[in-house]
Tab-separated table of C-alpha atoms in Angstrom:
chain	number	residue	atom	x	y	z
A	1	UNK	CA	106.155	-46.048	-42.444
A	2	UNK	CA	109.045	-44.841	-44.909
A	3	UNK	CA	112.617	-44.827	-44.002
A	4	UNK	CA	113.979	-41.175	-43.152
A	5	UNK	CA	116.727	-41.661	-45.142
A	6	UNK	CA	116.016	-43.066	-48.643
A	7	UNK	CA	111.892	-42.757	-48.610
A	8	UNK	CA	111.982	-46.509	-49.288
A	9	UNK	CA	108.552	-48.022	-47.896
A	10	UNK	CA	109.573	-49.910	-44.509
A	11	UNK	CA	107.869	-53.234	-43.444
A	12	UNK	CA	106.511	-53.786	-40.267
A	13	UNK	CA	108.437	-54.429	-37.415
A	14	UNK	CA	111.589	-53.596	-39.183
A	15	UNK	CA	114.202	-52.160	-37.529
A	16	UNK	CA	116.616	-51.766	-40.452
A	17	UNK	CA	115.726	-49.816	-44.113
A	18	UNK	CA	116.030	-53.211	-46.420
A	19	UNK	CA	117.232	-50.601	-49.263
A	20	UNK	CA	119.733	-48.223	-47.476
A	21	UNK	CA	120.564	-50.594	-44.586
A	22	UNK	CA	119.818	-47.221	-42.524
A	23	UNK	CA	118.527	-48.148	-39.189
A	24	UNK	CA	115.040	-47.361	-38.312
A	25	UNK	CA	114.338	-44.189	-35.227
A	26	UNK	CA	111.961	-45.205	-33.595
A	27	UNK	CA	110.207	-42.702	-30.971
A	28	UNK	CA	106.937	-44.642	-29.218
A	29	UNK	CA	104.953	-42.348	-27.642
A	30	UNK	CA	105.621	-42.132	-23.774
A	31	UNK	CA	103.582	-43.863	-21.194
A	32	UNK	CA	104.276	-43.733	-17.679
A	33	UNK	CA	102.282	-46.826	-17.149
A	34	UNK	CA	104.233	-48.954	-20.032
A	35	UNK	CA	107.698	-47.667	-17.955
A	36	UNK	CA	106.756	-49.248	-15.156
A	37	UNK	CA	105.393	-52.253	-16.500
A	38	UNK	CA	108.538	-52.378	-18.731
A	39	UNK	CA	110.258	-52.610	-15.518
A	40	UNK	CA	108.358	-54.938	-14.012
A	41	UNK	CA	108.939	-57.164	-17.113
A	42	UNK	CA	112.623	-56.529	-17.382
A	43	UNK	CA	115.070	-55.928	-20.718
A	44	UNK	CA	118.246	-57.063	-21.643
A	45	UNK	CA	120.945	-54.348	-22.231
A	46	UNK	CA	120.986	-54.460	-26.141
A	47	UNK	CA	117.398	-54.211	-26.035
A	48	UNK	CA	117.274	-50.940	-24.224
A	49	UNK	CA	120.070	-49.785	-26.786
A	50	UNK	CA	118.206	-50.272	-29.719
A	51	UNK	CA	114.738	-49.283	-28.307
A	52	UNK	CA	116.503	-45.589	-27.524
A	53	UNK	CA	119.702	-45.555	-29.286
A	54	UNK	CA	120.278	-41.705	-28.206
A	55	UNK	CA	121.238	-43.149	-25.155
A	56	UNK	CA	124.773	-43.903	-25.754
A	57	UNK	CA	127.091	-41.646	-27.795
A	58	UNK	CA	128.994	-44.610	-29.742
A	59	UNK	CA	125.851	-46.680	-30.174
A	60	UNK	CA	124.677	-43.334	-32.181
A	61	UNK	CA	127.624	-42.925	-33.988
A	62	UNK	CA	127.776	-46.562	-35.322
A	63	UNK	CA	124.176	-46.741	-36.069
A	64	UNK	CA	124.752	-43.505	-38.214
A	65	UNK	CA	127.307	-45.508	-40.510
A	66	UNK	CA	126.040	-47.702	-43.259
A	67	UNK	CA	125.379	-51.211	-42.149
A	68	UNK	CA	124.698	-53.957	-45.385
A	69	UNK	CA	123.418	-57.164	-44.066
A	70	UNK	CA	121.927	-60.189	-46.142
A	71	UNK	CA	118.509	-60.202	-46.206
A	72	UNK	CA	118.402	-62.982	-44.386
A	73	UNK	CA	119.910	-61.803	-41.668
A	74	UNK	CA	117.263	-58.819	-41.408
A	75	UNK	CA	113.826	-61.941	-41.391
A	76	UNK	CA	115.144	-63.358	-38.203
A	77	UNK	CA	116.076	-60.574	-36.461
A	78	UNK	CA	112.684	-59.092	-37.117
A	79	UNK	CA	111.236	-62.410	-35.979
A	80	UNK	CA	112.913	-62.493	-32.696
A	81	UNK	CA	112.195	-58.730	-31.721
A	82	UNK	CA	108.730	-59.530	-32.985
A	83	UNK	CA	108.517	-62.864	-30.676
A	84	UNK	CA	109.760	-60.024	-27.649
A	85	UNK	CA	107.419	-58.168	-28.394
A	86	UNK	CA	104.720	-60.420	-27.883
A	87	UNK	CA	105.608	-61.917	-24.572
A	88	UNK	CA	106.278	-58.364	-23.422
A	89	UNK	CA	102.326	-57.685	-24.068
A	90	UNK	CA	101.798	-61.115	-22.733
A	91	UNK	CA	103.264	-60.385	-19.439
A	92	UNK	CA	101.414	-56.619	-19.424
A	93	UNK	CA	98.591	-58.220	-19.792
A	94	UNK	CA	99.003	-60.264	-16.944
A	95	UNK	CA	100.125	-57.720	-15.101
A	96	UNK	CA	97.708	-55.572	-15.643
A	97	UNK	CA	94.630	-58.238	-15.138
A	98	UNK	CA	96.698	-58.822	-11.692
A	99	UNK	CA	96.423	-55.175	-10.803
A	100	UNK	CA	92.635	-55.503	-11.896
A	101	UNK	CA	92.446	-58.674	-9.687
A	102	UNK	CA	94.076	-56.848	-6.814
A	103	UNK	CA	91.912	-53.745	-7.147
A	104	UNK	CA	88.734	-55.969	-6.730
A	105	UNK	CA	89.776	-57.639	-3.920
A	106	UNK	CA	90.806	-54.588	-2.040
A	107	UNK	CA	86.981	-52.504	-3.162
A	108	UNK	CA	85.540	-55.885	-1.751
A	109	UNK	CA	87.758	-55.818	1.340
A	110	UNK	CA	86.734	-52.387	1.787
A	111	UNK	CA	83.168	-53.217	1.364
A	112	UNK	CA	83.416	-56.288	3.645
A	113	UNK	CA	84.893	-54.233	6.470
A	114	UNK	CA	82.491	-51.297	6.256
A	115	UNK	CA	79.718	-53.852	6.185
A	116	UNK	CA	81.131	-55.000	9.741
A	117	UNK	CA	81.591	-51.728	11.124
A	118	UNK	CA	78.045	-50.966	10.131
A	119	UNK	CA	77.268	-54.155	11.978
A	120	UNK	CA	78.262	-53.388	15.055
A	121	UNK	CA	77.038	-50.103	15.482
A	122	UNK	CA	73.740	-51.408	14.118
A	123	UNK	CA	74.153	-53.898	17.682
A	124	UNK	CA	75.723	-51.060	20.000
A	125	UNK	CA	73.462	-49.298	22.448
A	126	UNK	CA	76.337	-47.108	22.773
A	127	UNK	CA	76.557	-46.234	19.520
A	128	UNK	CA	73.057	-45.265	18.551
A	129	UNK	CA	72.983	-43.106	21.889
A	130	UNK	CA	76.114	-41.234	21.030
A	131	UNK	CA	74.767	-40.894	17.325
A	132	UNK	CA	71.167	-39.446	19.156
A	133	UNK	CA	73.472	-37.042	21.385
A	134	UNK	CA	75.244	-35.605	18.092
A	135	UNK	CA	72.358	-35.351	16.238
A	136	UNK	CA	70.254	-33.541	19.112
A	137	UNK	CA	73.366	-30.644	19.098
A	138	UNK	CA	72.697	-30.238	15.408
A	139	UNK	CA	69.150	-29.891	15.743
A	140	UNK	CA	67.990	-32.989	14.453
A	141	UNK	CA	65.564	-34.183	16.732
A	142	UNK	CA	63.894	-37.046	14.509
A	143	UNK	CA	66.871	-38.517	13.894
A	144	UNK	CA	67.687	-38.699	17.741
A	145	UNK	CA	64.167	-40.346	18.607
A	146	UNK	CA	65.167	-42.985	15.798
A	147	UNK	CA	68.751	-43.579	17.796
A	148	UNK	CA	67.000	-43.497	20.860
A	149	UNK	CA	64.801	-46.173	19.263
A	150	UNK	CA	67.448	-48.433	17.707
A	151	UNK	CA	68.955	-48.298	21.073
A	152	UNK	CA	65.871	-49.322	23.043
A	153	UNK	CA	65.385	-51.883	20.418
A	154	UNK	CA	68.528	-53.427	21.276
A	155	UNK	CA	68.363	-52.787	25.436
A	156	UNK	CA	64.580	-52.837	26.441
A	157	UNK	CA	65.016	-52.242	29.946
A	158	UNK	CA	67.476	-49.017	29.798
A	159	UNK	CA	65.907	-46.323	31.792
A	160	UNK	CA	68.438	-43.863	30.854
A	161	UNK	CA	67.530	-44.077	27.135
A	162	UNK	CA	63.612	-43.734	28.088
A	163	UNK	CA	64.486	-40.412	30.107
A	164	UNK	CA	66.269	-39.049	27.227
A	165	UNK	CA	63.045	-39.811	25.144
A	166	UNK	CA	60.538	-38.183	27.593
A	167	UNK	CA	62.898	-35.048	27.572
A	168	UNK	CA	62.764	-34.984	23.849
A	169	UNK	CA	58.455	-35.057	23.882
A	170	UNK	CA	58.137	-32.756	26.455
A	171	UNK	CA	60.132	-30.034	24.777
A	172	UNK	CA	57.892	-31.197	21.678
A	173	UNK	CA	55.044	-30.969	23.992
A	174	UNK	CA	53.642	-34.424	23.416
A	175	UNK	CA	52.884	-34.528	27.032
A	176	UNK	CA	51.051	-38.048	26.497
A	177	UNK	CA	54.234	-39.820	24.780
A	178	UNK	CA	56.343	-38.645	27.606
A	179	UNK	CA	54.186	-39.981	30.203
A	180	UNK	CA	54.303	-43.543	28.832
A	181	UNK	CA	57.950	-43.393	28.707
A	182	UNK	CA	58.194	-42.217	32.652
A	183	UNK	CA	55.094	-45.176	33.347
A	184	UNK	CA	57.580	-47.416	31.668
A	185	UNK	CA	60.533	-46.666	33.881
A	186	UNK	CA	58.406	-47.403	36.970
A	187	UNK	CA	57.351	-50.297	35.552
A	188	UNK	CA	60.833	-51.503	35.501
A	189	UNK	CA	62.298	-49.973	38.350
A	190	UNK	CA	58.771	-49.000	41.042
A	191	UNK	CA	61.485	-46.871	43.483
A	192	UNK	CA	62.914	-44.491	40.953
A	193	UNK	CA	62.022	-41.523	42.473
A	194	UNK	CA	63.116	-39.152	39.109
A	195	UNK	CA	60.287	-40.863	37.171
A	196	UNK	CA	58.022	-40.262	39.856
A	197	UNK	CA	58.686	-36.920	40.208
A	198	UNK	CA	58.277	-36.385	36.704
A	199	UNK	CA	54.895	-38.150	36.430
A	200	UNK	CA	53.524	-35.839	39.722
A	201	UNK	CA	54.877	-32.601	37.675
A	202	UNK	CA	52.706	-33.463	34.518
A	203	UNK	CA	49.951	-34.290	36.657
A	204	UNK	CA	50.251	-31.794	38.706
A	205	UNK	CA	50.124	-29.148	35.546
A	206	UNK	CA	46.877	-31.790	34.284
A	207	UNK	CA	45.658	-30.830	37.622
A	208	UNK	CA	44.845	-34.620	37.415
A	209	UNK	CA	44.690	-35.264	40.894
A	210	UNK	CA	43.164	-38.615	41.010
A	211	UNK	CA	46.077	-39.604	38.631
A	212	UNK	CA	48.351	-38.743	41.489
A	213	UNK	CA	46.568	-40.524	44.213
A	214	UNK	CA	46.451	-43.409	41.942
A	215	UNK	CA	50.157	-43.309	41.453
A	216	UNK	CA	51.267	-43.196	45.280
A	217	UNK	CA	50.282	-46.876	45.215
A	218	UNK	CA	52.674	-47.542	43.059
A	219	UNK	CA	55.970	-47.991	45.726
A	220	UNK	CA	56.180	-49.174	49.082
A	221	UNK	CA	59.615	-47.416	49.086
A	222	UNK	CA	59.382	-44.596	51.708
A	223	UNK	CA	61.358	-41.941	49.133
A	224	UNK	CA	58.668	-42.356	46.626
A	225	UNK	CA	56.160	-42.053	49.369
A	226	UNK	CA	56.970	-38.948	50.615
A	227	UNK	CA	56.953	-37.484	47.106
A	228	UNK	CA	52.815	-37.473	47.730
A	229	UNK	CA	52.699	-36.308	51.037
A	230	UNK	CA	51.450	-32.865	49.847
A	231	UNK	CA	48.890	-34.866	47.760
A	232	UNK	CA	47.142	-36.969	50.400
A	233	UNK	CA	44.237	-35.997	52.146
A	234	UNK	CA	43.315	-38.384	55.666
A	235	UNK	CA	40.362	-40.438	55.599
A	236	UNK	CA	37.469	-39.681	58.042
A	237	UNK	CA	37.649	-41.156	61.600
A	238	UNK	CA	34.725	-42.184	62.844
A	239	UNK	CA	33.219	-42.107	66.878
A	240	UNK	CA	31.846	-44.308	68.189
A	241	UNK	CA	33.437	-47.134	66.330
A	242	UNK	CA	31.262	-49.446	63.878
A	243	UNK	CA	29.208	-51.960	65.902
A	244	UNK	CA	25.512	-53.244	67.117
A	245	UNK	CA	23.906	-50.480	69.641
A	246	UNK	CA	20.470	-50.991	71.543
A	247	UNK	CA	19.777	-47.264	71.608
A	248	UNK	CA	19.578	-44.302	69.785
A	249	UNK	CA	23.515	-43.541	68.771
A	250	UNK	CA	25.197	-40.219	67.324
A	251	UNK	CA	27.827	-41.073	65.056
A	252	UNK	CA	30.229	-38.254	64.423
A	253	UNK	CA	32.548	-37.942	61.745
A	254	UNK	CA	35.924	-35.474	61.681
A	255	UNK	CA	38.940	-34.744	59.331
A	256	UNK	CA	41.353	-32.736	58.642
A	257	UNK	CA	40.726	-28.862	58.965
A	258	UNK	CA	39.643	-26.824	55.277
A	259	UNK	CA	37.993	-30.139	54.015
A	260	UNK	CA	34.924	-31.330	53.410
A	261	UNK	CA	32.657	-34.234	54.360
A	262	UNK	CA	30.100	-36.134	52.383
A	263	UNK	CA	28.626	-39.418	53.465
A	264	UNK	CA	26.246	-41.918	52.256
A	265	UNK	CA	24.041	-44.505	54.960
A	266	UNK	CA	22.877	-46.726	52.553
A	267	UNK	CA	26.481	-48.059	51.022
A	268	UNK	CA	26.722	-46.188	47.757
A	269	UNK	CA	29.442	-44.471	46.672
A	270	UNK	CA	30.041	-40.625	48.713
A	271	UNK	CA	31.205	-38.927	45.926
A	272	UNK	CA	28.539	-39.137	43.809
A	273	UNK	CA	25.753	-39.842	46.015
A	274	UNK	CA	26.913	-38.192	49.518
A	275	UNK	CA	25.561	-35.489	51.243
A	276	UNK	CA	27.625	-33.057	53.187
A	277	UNK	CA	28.455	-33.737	56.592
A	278	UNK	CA	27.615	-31.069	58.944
A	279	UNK	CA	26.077	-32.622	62.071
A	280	UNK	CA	26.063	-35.829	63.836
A	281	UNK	CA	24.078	-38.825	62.151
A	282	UNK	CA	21.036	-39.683	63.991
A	283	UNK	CA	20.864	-43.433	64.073
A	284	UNK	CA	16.918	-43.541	65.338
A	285	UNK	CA	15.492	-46.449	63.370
A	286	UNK	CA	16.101	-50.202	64.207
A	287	UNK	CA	18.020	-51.679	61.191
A	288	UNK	CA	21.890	-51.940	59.831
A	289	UNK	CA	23.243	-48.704	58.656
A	290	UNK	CA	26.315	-48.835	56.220
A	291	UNK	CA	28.138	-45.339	56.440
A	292	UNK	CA	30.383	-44.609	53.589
A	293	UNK	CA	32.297	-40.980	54.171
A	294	UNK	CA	35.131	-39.179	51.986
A	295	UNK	CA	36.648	-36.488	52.879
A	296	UNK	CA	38.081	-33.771	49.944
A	297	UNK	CA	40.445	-30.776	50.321
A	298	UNK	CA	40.235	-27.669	47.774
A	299	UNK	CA	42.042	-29.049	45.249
A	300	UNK	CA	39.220	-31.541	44.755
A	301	UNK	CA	41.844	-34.327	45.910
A	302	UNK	CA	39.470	-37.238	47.807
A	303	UNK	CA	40.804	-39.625	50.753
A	304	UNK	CA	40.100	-43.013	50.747
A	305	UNK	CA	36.679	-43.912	51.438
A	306	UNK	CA	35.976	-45.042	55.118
A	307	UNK	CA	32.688	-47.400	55.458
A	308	UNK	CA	31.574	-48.772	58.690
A	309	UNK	CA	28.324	-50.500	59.782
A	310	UNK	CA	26.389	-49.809	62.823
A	311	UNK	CA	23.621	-52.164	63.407
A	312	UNK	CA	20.483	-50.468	65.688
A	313	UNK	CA	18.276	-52.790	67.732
A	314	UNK	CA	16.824	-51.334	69.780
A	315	UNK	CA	16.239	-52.942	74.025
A	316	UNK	CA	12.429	-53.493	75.158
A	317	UNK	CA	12.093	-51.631	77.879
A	318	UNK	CA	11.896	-53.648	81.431
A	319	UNK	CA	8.422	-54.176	82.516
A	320	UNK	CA	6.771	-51.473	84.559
A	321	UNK	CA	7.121	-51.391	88.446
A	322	UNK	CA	3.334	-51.511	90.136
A	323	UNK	CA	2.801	-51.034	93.793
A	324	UNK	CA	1.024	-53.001	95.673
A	325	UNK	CA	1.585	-55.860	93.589
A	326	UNK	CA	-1.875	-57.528	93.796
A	327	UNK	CA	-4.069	-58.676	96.241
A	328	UNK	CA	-7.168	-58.559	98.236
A	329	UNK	CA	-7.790	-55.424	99.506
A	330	UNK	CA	-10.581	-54.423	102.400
A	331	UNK	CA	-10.485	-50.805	102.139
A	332	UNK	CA	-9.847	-47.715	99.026
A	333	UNK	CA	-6.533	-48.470	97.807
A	334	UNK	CA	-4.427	-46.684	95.400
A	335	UNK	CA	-2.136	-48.456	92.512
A	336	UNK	CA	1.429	-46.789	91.615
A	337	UNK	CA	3.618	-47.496	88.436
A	338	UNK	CA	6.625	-46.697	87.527
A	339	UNK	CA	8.845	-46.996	84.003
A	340	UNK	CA	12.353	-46.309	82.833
A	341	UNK	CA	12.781	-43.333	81.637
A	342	UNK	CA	11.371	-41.805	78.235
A	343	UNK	CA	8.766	-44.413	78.725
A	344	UNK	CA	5.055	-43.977	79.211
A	345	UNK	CA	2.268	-46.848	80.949
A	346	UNK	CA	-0.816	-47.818	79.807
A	347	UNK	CA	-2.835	-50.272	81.921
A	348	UNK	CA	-6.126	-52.168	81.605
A	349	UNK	CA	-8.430	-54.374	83.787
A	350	UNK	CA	-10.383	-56.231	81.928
A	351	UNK	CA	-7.510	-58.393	81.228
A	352	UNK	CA	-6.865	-57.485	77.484
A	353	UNK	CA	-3.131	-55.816	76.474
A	354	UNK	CA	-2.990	-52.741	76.781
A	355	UNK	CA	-1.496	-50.643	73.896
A	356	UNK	CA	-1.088	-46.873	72.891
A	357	UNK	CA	-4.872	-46.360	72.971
A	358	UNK	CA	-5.345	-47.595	76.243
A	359	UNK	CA	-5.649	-45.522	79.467
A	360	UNK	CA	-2.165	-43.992	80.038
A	361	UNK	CA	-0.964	-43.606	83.579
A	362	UNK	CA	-0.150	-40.638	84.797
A	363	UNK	CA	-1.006	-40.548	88.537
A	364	UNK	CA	-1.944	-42.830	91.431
A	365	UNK	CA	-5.041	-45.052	90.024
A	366	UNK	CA	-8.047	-46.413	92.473
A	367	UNK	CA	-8.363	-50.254	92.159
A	368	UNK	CA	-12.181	-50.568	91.397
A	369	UNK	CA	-14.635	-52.984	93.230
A	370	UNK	CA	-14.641	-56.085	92.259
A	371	UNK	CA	-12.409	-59.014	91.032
A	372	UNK	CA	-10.375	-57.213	88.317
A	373	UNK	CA	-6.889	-57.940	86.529
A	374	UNK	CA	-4.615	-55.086	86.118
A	375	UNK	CA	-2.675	-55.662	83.087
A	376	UNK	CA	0.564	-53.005	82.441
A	377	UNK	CA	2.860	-51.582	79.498
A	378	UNK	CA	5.525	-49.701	79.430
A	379	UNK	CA	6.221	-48.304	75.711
A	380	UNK	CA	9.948	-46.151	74.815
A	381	UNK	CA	8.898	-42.742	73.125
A	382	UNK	CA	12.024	-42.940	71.385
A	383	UNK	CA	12.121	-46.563	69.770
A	384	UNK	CA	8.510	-47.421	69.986
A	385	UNK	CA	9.337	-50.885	71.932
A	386	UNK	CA	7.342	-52.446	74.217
A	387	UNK	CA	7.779	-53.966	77.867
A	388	UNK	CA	6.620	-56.943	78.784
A	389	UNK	CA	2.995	-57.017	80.065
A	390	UNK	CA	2.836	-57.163	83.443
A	391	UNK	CA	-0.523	-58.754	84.895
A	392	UNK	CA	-2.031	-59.431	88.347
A	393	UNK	CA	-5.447	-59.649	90.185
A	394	UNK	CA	-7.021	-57.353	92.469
A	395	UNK	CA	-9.691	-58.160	94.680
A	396	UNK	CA	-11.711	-54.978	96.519
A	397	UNK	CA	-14.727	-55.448	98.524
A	398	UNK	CA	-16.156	-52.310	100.222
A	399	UNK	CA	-17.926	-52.805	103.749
């Protein structure tokens, strides 16, 4: 730098011309920044003066006039505004590493709190349901399922959130997704009626009736019950009632009106093996019969299956009535028998059993001369059974 007054060259850090004794005018360029920290720092009076000497009218005039000092006098004075100058860096730099330190601290205060916030609505069920709510009125569903999600993550047994789900699929149509959600709700709470309700309707557009029979055993809770009233169909009654008969038996089977009847008699299952019921069952043969019957409306909806066992064994007949019951006779004499009813007699009298192909009575019969035994049978048209044999001696002797 040369001195604006004689051109002599100036040395650095001068503040005085060494040749004119002019002082130097100095104009540093302007920094907000260095103002401040200047501030911070602090300056003495005379410094301030000499950095800006336009400041003051007589400190202009006075460094306008001539000043001769020794040369001496010009080395320190260089050395102490040199020595200023250098602890006026010092403390900039310290000031400014401070701000640096405090600017750090606050980014990772800043960072630290996010992180927390982010924290806590990571753990809020609240939270992610209010985020799934906001995102469903801007149209992002997928980003609502994942709230939804989160939040079940965090509270497995919250209905509310599964509801909100289901609602979700079944405007997507994923009818199956939905379902598990409402299956889960039961699960967790068997009398809430809303899930039912909502299962039945998707069923009930499945026409997957057996699904909603299935269902109704699901509660004992007389709301939920109700709910598949219009979905059960009565089981068939049965008359007479289950049981061991000696005769021939009718069973007869009713249900509800505009339904149908199918029934098995050998204990497999109605609905696949059963024939329709349209007359009573004619229970003719001596053995155990095991009825099965379902009944099933329109809609293909079954009732419970009914089963019931009627065991047929059939009563021997009583032994046939014969009149006169033995003897000796001295003159003709005629033999009469009689059986219950739907029976028929056979007799003998030679003594052997009689049987089907043995003389069958049908009217008064002679006794025969001699020494004969009448042997008797009464047999049941309907079962086939046998009476005991009735047996006795006749003795006839004409004159």
């Amino acid at each position: 730098m040369k001195c604006e007054n004689c051109g002599a060259e100036l040395r650095e850090g001068s503040v005085y011309c060494m040749v004119c004794g002019k002082p130097v005018q100095i104009v540093p360029d302007y920094n907000a920044f260095d103002d401040y920290l200047d501030n911070l720092v602090g300056e003495d009076k005379s410094s301030s003066i000499e950095k800006n000497p336009y400041n003051n009218k007589n400190t202009i005039k006075q460094a306008q006039q001539p000043v001769k000092r020794p040369v001496k006098d010009h080395k320190e004075d260089s050395k102490v505004k040199t020595e200023v100058v250098k602890k006026k860096k010092q403390q900039k730099k310290m000031i400014i590493i401070s701000v640096i330190v405090i600017i750090i601290a606050l980014i990772i205060l800043t960072a630290t709190i996010t992180a927390n916030i982010k924290k806590q609505h990571d753990n809020s069920v609240d939270y992610q349901i209010k985020m799934a709510k906001e995102s469903l009125k801007n149209g992002d569903t997928d980003d609502a399922v994942s709230y939804y999600d989160k939040a079940l993550s965090l509270d497995s047994d919250n209905t509310d959130v599964r509801f909100s789900l289901a609602e979700i699929y079944m405007d997507q149509k994923d009818i199956d997704a939905a379902k598990i959600l409402y299956q889960e709700i039961i699960s967790i709470d068997p009398d809430n009626v809303e899930a039912y309700k909502a299962l039945i309707s998707t069923y009930e557009d499945e026409k997957d009736y057996d699904a909603i029979v299935a269902l109704s055993n699901e509660s004992d809770s007389s709301d939920v019950k109700k709910l598949f009233d219009p979905y059960i169909v009565d089981e068939p009654q049965f008359s007479p009632a289950a049981g061991k008969y000696e005769e021939v038996t009718d069973v007869r089977i009713k249900a509800d009106s505009n339904v149908k009847i199918y029934y098995t008699l050998d204990n497999s299952d109605p609905k696949e093996n059963g024939k329709i019921y349209s007359n009573p069952i004619h229970l003719d043969c001596e053995r155990t019969y095991k009825v099965k019957a379902v009944a099933v409306d329109s809609r293909g909806i079954y009732s419970d299956i009914v089963s019931k066992e009627y065991k047929i064994e059939f009563k021997e007949p009583d032994a046939p009535v014969v009149d006169p019951d033995g003897g000796t006779f001295g003159a003709q004499s005629y033999i009469t028998m009689t059986a219950e009813d739907n029976c028929k007699i056979y007799y003998t009298w030679d003594g052997s059993d009689p049987d089907e192909s043995s003389s069958e009575y049908t009217e008064p019969v002679e006794i025969p001369v001699g020494n004969n035994v009448l042997s008797v049978i009464a047999i049941d048209q309907t079962t086939g059974k046998c009476s005991d044999i009735y047996r006795n001696r006749y003795e006839f002797y004409a004159n």
